[in-house]
CSV table of C-alpha atoms and ligand atoms in Angstrom, one decimal:
chain,number,residue,atom,x,y,z
G,1,MET,CA,8.3,2.0,-23.0
G,2,ASP,CA,9.2,4.8,-20.7
G,3,ASP,CA,11.4,3.4,-17.9
G,4,PRO,CA,10.2,4.2,-14.4
G,5,ARG,CA,12.8,5.4,-12.0
G,6,TYR,CA,11.1,3.5,-9.2
G,7,THR,CA,8.6,0.8,-9.0
G,8,LEU,CA,6.9,0.2,-5.6
G,9,ILE,CA,4.6,-2.6,-4.7
G,10,GLN,CA,1.7,-1.8,-2.4
G,11,ILE,CA,-0.2,-4.4,-0.4
G,12,SER,CA,-3.0,-3.4,1.9
G,13,ASP,CA,-5.1,-4.8,4.6
G,14,PRO,CA,-4.0,-8.4,4.7
G,15,HIS,CA,-5.8,-8.9,8.1
G,16,ILE,CA,-3.7,-12.0,9.1
G,17,GLU,CA,-5.6,-14.2,11.5
G,18,ASP,CA,-4.3,-16.7,14.1
G,19,PRO,CA,-2.7,-19.9,12.7
G,20,GLY,CA,-5.4,-22.3,11.5
G,21,THR,CA,-8.0,-19.6,11.5
G,22,ARG,CA,-9.9,-18.1,8.5
G,23,GLN,CA,-11.4,-14.7,8.6
G,24,ARG,CA,-15.0,-14.5,9.8
G,25,TYR,CA,-16.1,-14.1,6.1
G,26,GLY,CA,-14.3,-17.3,5.1
G,27,THR,CA,-11.2,-15.8,3.5
G,28,ASP,CA,-7.9,-17.5,4.3
G,29,THR,CA,-6.0,-14.3,4.6
G,30,ALA,CA,-2.6,-15.9,5.0
G,31,GLU,CA,-3.2,-17.7,1.7
G,32,ALA,CA,-4.1,-14.4,0.1
G,33,LEU,CA,-0.9,-12.8,1.3
G,34,GLU,CA,1.1,-15.8,0.0
G,35,LEU,CA,-0.7,-15.5,-3.4
G,36,ALA,CA,0.2,-11.8,-3.6
G,37,LEU,CA,3.8,-12.3,-2.8
G,38,ARG,CA,4.0,-15.3,-5.1
G,39,ARG,CA,2.5,-13.3,-8.0
G,40,LEU,CA,5.1,-10.6,-7.3
G,41,GLU,CA,8.1,-13.0,-7.3
G,42,GLU,CA,6.9,-14.8,-10.4
G,43,SER,CA,6.5,-11.5,-12.3
G,44,THR,CA,9.2,-9.7,-14.3
G,45,VAL,CA,8.8,-6.7,-12.0
G,46,ARG,CA,11.7,-6.1,-9.6
G,47,PRO,CA,10.4,-3.5,-7.1
G,48,ASP,CA,12.5,-1.0,-5.3
G,49,ALA,CA,10.4,-1.4,-2.2
G,50,VAL,CA,7.3,-3.2,-0.9
G,51,LEU,CA,4.9,-1.1,1.2
G,52,PHE,CA,2.1,-2.5,3.4
G,53,THR,CA,-0.6,0.1,4.2
G,54,GLY,CA,-1.9,-1.2,7.5
G,55,ASP,CA,-4.2,-3.8,9.0
G,56,LEU,CA,-1.5,-6.3,8.7
G,57,THR,CA,-3.3,-8.4,11.3
G,58,GLU,CA,-6.9,-8.9,12.4
G,59,ASP,CA,-6.4,-8.4,16.1
G,60,GLY,CA,-2.8,-7.1,16.6
G,61,THR,CA,-1.6,-10.1,18.6
G,62,PRO,CA,2.1,-11.1,18.6
G,63,ALA,CA,1.0,-14.5,17.2
G,64,GLN,CA,-0.6,-12.9,14.2
G,65,TYR,CA,2.4,-10.7,13.6
G,66,ARG,CA,4.6,-13.8,13.8
G,67,ARG,CA,2.4,-15.5,11.2
G,68,PHE,CA,2.6,-12.4,9.0
G,69,ARG,CA,6.3,-12.3,9.4
G,70,SER,CA,6.7,-16.0,8.5
G,71,VAL,CA,5.0,-15.4,5.2
G,72,VAL,CA,6.7,-12.1,4.4
G,73,GLU,CA,10.3,-12.5,5.7
G,74,PRO,CA,11.5,-15.2,3.2
G,75,VAL,CA,10.2,-13.1,0.3
G,76,ALA,CA,11.9,-9.9,1.7
G,77,ALA,CA,15.1,-11.8,2.0
G,78,ARG,CA,15.0,-13.1,-1.6
G,79,LEU,CA,14.0,-9.7,-3.1
G,80,ALA,CA,16.5,-7.9,-0.9
G,81,VAL,CA,14.6,-4.6,-1.1
G,82,PRO,CA,13.1,-2.6,1.8
G,83,PHE,CA,9.7,-3.7,3.1
G,84,ALA,CA,7.9,-1.1,5.1
G,85,TYR,CA,4.8,-1.4,7.3
G,86,ALA,CA,2.2,1.2,8.3
G,87,MET,CA,0.0,0.8,11.4
G,88,GLY,CA,-3.7,0.2,10.7
G,89,ASN,CA,-6.7,0.4,13.1
G,90,HIS,CA,-6.5,-3.4,13.5
G,91,ASP,CA,-2.8,-3.3,14.4
G,92,ASP,CA,-1.1,-2.9,17.8
G,93,ARG,CA,1.9,-0.6,18.2
G,94,ALA,CA,3.8,-2.6,20.8
G,95,ALA,CA,3.2,-6.0,19.2
G,96,MET,CA,4.1,-4.7,15.7
G,97,ARG,CA,7.2,-2.9,17.0
G,98,GLY,CA,8.3,-6.1,18.8
G,99,VAL,CA,7.7,-8.6,16.0
G,100,LEU,CA,8.2,-6.6,12.8
G,101,LEU,CA,10.3,-3.6,13.5
G,102,GLY,CA,12.8,-5.1,15.9
G,103,ASP,CA,11.9,-2.8,18.7
G,104,GLY,CA,11.1,-4.7,21.9
G,105,SER,CA,10.6,-1.5,24.0
G,106,GLY,CA,6.9,-2.1,24.2
G,107,SER,CA,6.3,1.5,23.3
G,108,THR,CA,2.8,2.4,22.3
G,109,ASP,CA,3.8,5.8,20.8
G,110,PRO,CA,2.9,6.3,17.2
G,111,VAL,CA,5.4,4.8,14.7
G,112,PHE,CA,7.2,7.3,12.4
G,113,GLN,CA,9.5,5.8,9.8
G,114,VAL,CA,11.6,7.1,7.0
G,115,VAL,CA,13.0,4.8,4.3
G,116,ARG,CA,15.3,5.9,1.6
G,117,VAL,CA,15.7,4.1,-1.7
G,118,HIS,CA,18.4,5.7,-3.7
G,119,GLY,CA,17.0,9.3,-4.2
G,120,LEU,CA,13.4,8.4,-3.2
G,121,ARG,CA,12.2,9.1,0.3
G,122,ILE,CA,9.4,7.1,1.8
G,123,VAL,CA,7.8,8.4,4.9
G,124,VAL,CA,5.5,6.0,6.8
G,125,LEU,CA,3.0,7.7,9.2
G,126,ASP,CA,0.9,6.2,11.9
G,127,SER,CA,-2.7,7.3,11.6
G,128,SER,CA,-4.0,4.7,14.1
G,129,VAL,CA,-5.9,5.6,17.3
G,130,PRO,CA,-5.6,2.7,19.8
G,131,GLY,CA,-9.0,1.0,20.3
G,132,ARG,CA,-10.7,3.1,17.6
G,133,ALA,CA,-11.3,2.5,13.9
G,134,TYR,CA,-11.1,6.1,12.8
G,135,GLY,CA,-7.7,7.7,12.2
G,136,GLU,CA,-5.8,10.8,13.1
G,137,LEU,CA,-2.3,12.2,12.9
G,138,SER,CA,-1.0,13.5,16.2
G,139,PRO,CA,0.6,17.0,16.2
G,140,ASP,CA,4.0,15.2,16.7
G,141,GLN,CA,3.5,13.1,13.6
G,142,LEU,CA,2.7,16.2,11.6
G,143,ASP,CA,5.6,18.1,13.1
G,144,ARG,CA,8.0,15.2,12.2
G,145,LEU,CA,6.6,15.0,8.7
G,146,ARG,CA,7.0,18.8,8.3
G,147,ALA,CA,10.6,18.7,9.5
G,148,GLU,CA,11.4,15.8,7.2
G,149,LEU,CA,9.9,17.4,4.2
G,150,ALA,CA,11.7,20.7,4.9
G,151,GLU,CA,14.7,19.3,3.0
G,152,PRO,CA,13.5,17.9,-0.4
G,153,ALA,CA,14.7,14.5,-1.5
G,154,PRO,CA,16.4,14.1,-4.9
G,155,ASP,CA,13.6,12.1,-6.4
G,156,GLY,CA,10.8,13.3,-4.1
G,157,THR,CA,8.7,11.7,-1.3
G,158,VAL,CA,6.1,9.0,-1.1
G,159,VAL,CA,3.9,9.3,2.0
G,160,VAL,CA,2.4,6.1,3.4
G,161,LEU,CA,-0.4,5.8,6.0
G,162,HIS,CA,-3.4,3.6,6.6
G,163,HIS,CA,-6.4,6.0,6.6
G,164,PRO,CA,-6.7,7.8,3.3
G,165,PRO,CA,-6.9,11.6,3.5
G,166,LEU,CA,-9.9,11.6,1.2
G,167,PRO,CA,-13.7,12.0,1.5
G,168,ALA,CA,-15.5,8.7,1.8
G,169,VAL,CA,-18.2,7.4,-0.6
G,170,LEU,CA,-19.7,4.6,1.5
G,171,PRO,CA,-21.4,5.1,4.9
G,172,VAL,CA,-19.1,2.7,6.8
G,173,ALA,CA,-16.0,4.3,5.5
G,174,ALA,CA,-17.4,7.8,6.2
G,175,ALA,CA,-17.8,6.7,9.9
G,176,ILE,CA,-14.1,5.8,10.3
G,177,PRO,CA,-12.3,8.6,8.4
G,178,LEU,CA,-8.9,10.3,8.9
G,179,ARG,CA,-9.9,13.2,11.0
G,180,ASP,CA,-8.5,16.7,10.0
G,181,ARG,CA,-7.2,15.6,6.6
G,182,ALA,CA,-6.7,19.4,5.9
G,183,GLY,CA,-3.9,19.3,8.6
G,184,LEU,CA,-2.0,16.8,6.5
G,185,GLY,CA,-2.8,18.8,3.4
G,186,ALA,CA,-1.3,21.9,4.9
G,187,VAL,CA,2.0,20.0,5.5
G,188,LEU,CA,2.1,18.4,2.0
G,189,ALA,CA,1.2,21.6,0.1
G,190,GLY,CA,4.3,22.8,-1.8
G,191,SER,CA,6.4,19.9,-0.6
G,192,ASP,CA,8.2,17.3,-2.7
G,193,ALA,CA,5.4,14.7,-1.9
G,194,ARG,CA,4.6,12.9,-5.2
G,195,ILE,CA,1.9,10.5,-4.0
G,196,VAL,CA,0.1,9.4,-0.8
G,197,LEU,CA,-0.5,5.7,-0.5
G,198,ALA,CA,-3.2,4.5,1.9
G,199,GLY,CA,-5.5,1.6,2.6
G,200,HIS,CA,-8.3,1.1,5.0
G,201,THR,CA,-11.4,1.4,2.8
G,202,HIS,CA,-10.8,-1.9,1.1
G,203,MET,CA,-11.6,-0.3,-2.3
G,204,THR,CA,-9.4,0.8,-5.2
G,205,SER,CA,-9.8,4.6,-5.3
G,206,ALA,CA,-7.9,7.7,-6.4
G,207,GLY,CA,-8.2,11.3,-5.3
G,208,ALA,CA,-6.0,14.2,-4.3
G,209,LEU,CA,-5.1,16.3,-1.3
G,210,ALA,CA,-3.5,19.7,-1.6
G,211,GLY,CA,-2.6,18.8,-5.2
G,212,VAL,CA,-0.9,15.5,-4.3
G,213,PRO,CA,-2.4,12.3,-5.7
G,214,VAL,CA,-3.9,10.0,-3.1
G,215,TRP,CA,-4.3,6.3,-3.9
G,216,THR,CA,-5.8,3.3,-2.1
G,217,PRO,CA,-5.2,0.0,-3.9
G,218,GLY,CA,-8.0,-2.2,-2.6
G,219,ALA,CA,-7.4,-4.9,0.0
G,220,LEU,CA,-6.3,-8.5,0.2
G,221,ALA,CA,-8.8,-9.7,2.8
G,222,SER,CA,-12.1,-8.4,1.5
G,223,THR,CA,-13.3,-5.7,-0.9
G,224,ALA,CA,-16.1,-3.3,-0.3
G,225,ASP,CA,-18.6,-3.0,-3.2
G,226,ALA,CA,-18.8,0.6,-4.2
G,227,LEU,CA,-22.1,-0.2,-6.1
G,228,PRO,CA,-24.0,-2.2,-3.6
G,229,PRO,CA,-27.4,-3.2,-4.9
G,230,ALA,CA,-30.5,-1.5,-3.6
G,231,GLY,CA,-31.7,-3.1,-0.4
G,232,VAL,CA,-28.2,-4.1,0.7
G,233,GLY,CA,-26.6,-1.7,3.2
G,234,SER,CA,-23.1,-2.7,2.5
G,235,ARG,CA,-21.5,-5.6,0.7
G,236,LEU,CA,-18.1,-7.3,0.8
G,237,VAL,CA,-16.8,-9.3,-2.2
G,238,ALA,CA,-13.7,-11.4,-2.8
G,239,ALA,CA,-11.5,-9.4,-5.1
G,240,PRO,CA,-8.0,-9.4,-3.6
G,241,THR,CA,-6.0,-6.7,-5.2
G,242,VAL,CA,-2.5,-5.3,-4.9
G,243,ALA,CA,-0.9,-2.3,-6.7
G,244,ARG,CA,2.2,-1.2,-8.4
G,245,ILE,CA,3.3,2.4,-8.2
G,246,ASP,CA,5.6,3.6,-10.9
G,247,LEU,CA,7.4,6.9,-10.5
G,248,PHE,CA,8.8,8.6,-13.6
G,249,ALA,CA,10.9,11.7,-13.8
G,250,ASP,CA,7.9,13.8,-14.6
G,251,SER,CA,4.9,11.7,-13.5
G,252,VAL,CA,3.6,8.9,-11.3
G,253,ILE,CA,1.1,6.2,-12.1
G,254,ALA,CA,-0.7,3.8,-9.7
G,255,THR,CA,-2.0,0.6,-11.1
G,256,ALA,CA,-4.3,-1.9,-9.4
G,257,VAL,CA,-3.5,-5.6,-10.0
G,258,PRO,CA,-6.4,-8.0,-9.3
G,259,LEU,CA,-5.0,-11.3,-8.1
G,260,ASP,CA,-8.1,-13.5,-8.4
G,261,ARG,CA,-8.7,-13.2,-12.1
G,262,GLY,CA,-9.7,-15.3,-15.1
G,263,LEU,CA,-7.0,-15.7,-17.7
G,264,ILE,CA,-8.1,-14.7,-21.2
G,265,ALA,CA,-4.9,-15.0,-23.1
G,266,ASP,CA,-1.1,-15.3,-22.7
G,267,PHE,CA,1.2,-14.0,-25.5
G,268,ASP,CA,4.8,-15.1,-25.7
G,269,GLY,CA,7.6,-12.6,-25.7
G,270,GLU,CA,8.2,-12.7,-29.4
G,271,ALA,CA,4.5,-12.1,-30.2
G,272,THR,CA,4.4,-9.2,-27.8
G,273,ALA,CA,7.6,-7.7,-29.2
G,274,ARG,CA,6.2,-8.0,-32.8
G,275,THR,CA,3.0,-6.2,-31.7
G,276,VAL,CA,5.0,-3.5,-29.9
G,277,ALA,CA,7.2,-3.0,-33.0
G,278,ARG,CA,4.2,-2.7,-35.3
G,279,LEU,CA,2.5,-0.1,-33.1
G,280,ARG,CA,5.7,1.8,-32.5
G,281,ALA,CA,6.2,2.1,-36.2
G,282,GLU,CA,2.8,3.9,-36.5
G,283,LEU,CA,3.5,6.3,-33.7
G,284,PRO,CA,4.7,9.8,-34.8
G,285,ALA,CA,8.0,10.8,-33.2
G,286,GLU,CA,7.7,13.1,-30.2
G,287,PRO,CA,8.6,16.8,-31.0
G,288,VAL,CA,12.0,17.8,-29.7
G,289,GLY,CA,11.5,18.8,-26.1
G,290,GLY,CA,8.0,17.3,-26.1
E,301,FE2,FE1,-8.7,-3.2,6.9
């Protein structure tokens, strides 16, 4: 197995409700977040960072952020790696700053964050527009991103934001896009950006902007059906999903991890090692320099 230099966990759109409240579609979103984090802690994966791509809460109230924090904080303390949070259209800047980012200023300015993990740079942008569901990046956000990217990071940059800079394939998503994605593309072109991580559409999708891969992992709270049956305008299904992003020296791969799945088989470590050894033995050696 190739060893990734970095493994990031991405969790999107948890939409945490008030204590004791389920989402209007019936999902207990705090339970879904607990499940996601439990699956992460029970796995063999030790991430370098955990990234949340927005819509952390349903209504952006301090109580909802406190509930979010009560679920996430103990896990962050045990894993002892950076946790980063992007603002979504359901979030509130002042409340999120106050409860999650340790900034009690009450500022409603867009949030711009840079997190460094060894040689990897993670830039978290704020694409939210207060009171609106569509997204945009202010000239100041783009200026700050441009200034940050002017100096390459040793292992490149991961850009994180809520609204994906991609075309939309469903009518509702098309009505709440990131405006002027070309403006972001112009800043990313030729930079050391290795992947853009977004959320918002509640679907697992991949695309590209200015040659940089763009990925949305799907959501925790609800999933939009990209093949809705005829006669149904839009459909939400329960398919909570998170993602792992593995960055290698020469490549990056994003992998969706469905949480609510039926188990088909478990293989113990020895059986797995035997299978790997047999298949490895059949694999021709890579040419030198290949
Ligand atoms: Fe959302």
